[in-house]
Coordinates of C-alpha atoms in Angstrom, one line a residue:
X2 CA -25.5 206.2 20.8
X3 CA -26.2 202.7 22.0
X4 CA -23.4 201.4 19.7
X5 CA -21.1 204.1 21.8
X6 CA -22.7 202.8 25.0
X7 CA -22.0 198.9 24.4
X8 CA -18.3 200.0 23.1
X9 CA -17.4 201.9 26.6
X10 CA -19.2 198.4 28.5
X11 CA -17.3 195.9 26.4
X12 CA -13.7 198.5 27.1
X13 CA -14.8 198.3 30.7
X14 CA -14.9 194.6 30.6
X15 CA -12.0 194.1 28.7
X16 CA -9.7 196.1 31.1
X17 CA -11.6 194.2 34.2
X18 CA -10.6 191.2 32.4
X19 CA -6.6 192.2 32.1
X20 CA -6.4 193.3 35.7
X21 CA -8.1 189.9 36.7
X22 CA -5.5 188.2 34.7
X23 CA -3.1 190.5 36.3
X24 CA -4.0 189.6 39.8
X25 CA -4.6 186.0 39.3
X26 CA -1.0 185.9 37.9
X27 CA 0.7 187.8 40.7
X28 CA -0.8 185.7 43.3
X29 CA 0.5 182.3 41.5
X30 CA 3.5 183.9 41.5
X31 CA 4.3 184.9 45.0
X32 CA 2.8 181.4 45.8
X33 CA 5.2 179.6 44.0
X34 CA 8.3 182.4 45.3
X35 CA 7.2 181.2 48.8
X36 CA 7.4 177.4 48.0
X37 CA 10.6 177.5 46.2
X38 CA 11.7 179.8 49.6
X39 CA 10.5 177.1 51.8
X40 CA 11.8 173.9 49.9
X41 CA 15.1 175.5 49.8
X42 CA 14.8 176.2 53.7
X43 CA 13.9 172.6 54.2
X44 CA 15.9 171.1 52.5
X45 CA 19.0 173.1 54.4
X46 CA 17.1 171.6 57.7
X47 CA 17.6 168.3 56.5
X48 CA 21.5 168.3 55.3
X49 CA 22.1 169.7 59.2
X50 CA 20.3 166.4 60.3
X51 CA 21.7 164.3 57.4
X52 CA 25.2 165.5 58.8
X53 CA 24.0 164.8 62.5
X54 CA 22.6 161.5 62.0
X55 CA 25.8 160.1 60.5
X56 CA 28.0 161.7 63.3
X57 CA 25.9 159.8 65.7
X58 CA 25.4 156.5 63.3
X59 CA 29.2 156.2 63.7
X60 CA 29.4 156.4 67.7
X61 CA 29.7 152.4 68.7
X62 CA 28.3 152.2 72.5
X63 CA 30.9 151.2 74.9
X64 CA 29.9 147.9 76.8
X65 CA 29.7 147.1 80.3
X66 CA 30.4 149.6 83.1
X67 CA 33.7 151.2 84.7
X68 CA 34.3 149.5 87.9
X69 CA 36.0 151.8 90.0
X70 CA 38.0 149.2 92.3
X71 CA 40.4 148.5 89.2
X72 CA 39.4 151.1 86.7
X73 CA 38.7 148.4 84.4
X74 CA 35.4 147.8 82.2
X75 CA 33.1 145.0 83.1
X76 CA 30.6 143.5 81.0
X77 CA 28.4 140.3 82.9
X78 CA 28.0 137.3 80.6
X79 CA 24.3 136.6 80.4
X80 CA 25.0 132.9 80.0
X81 CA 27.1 132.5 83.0
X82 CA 25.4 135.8 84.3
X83 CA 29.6 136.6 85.9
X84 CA 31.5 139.6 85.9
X85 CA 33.6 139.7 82.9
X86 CA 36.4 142.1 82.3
X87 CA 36.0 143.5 78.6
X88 CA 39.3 145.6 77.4

């Protein structure tokens, strides 16, 4: 009778142990689903900005201002701190 009893505690255990090892694995598993979700979400985010960032690398800033007398653009020297026409 005891040997029957220790069987049924050690069957218990055993199954406790597989669903343990059960849970432990699913929740590794989702964890790792929801990084590799994430990485690949980020890393979409970042070929948007990589695309963005060299639209606006390639913009060159116009100098000067429009003057609106001759419709010409006007730069001042900061040597001779004069009006200078640029184009």
């Amino acid at each position: 009778m005891a040997k029957n009893c220790y069987l049924r505690k050690n069957k218990r255990n055993y199954i406790m142990n597989n669903l343990q090892i059960i849970a432990v694995g699913t929740l590794i598993s989702v964890t790792l689903i929801e990084s590799l979700i994430s990485n690949i979400k980020l890393r979409k985010a970042l070929k948007n900005k990589q695309t963005a960032g060299t639209v606006i690398a390639q913009y060159i800033p116009q100098r000067g201002f429009i003057d609106y007398k001759t419709g010409r653009r006007v730069d001042i020297d900061p040597e001779t701190k004069k009006e200078v026409f640029v184009d």
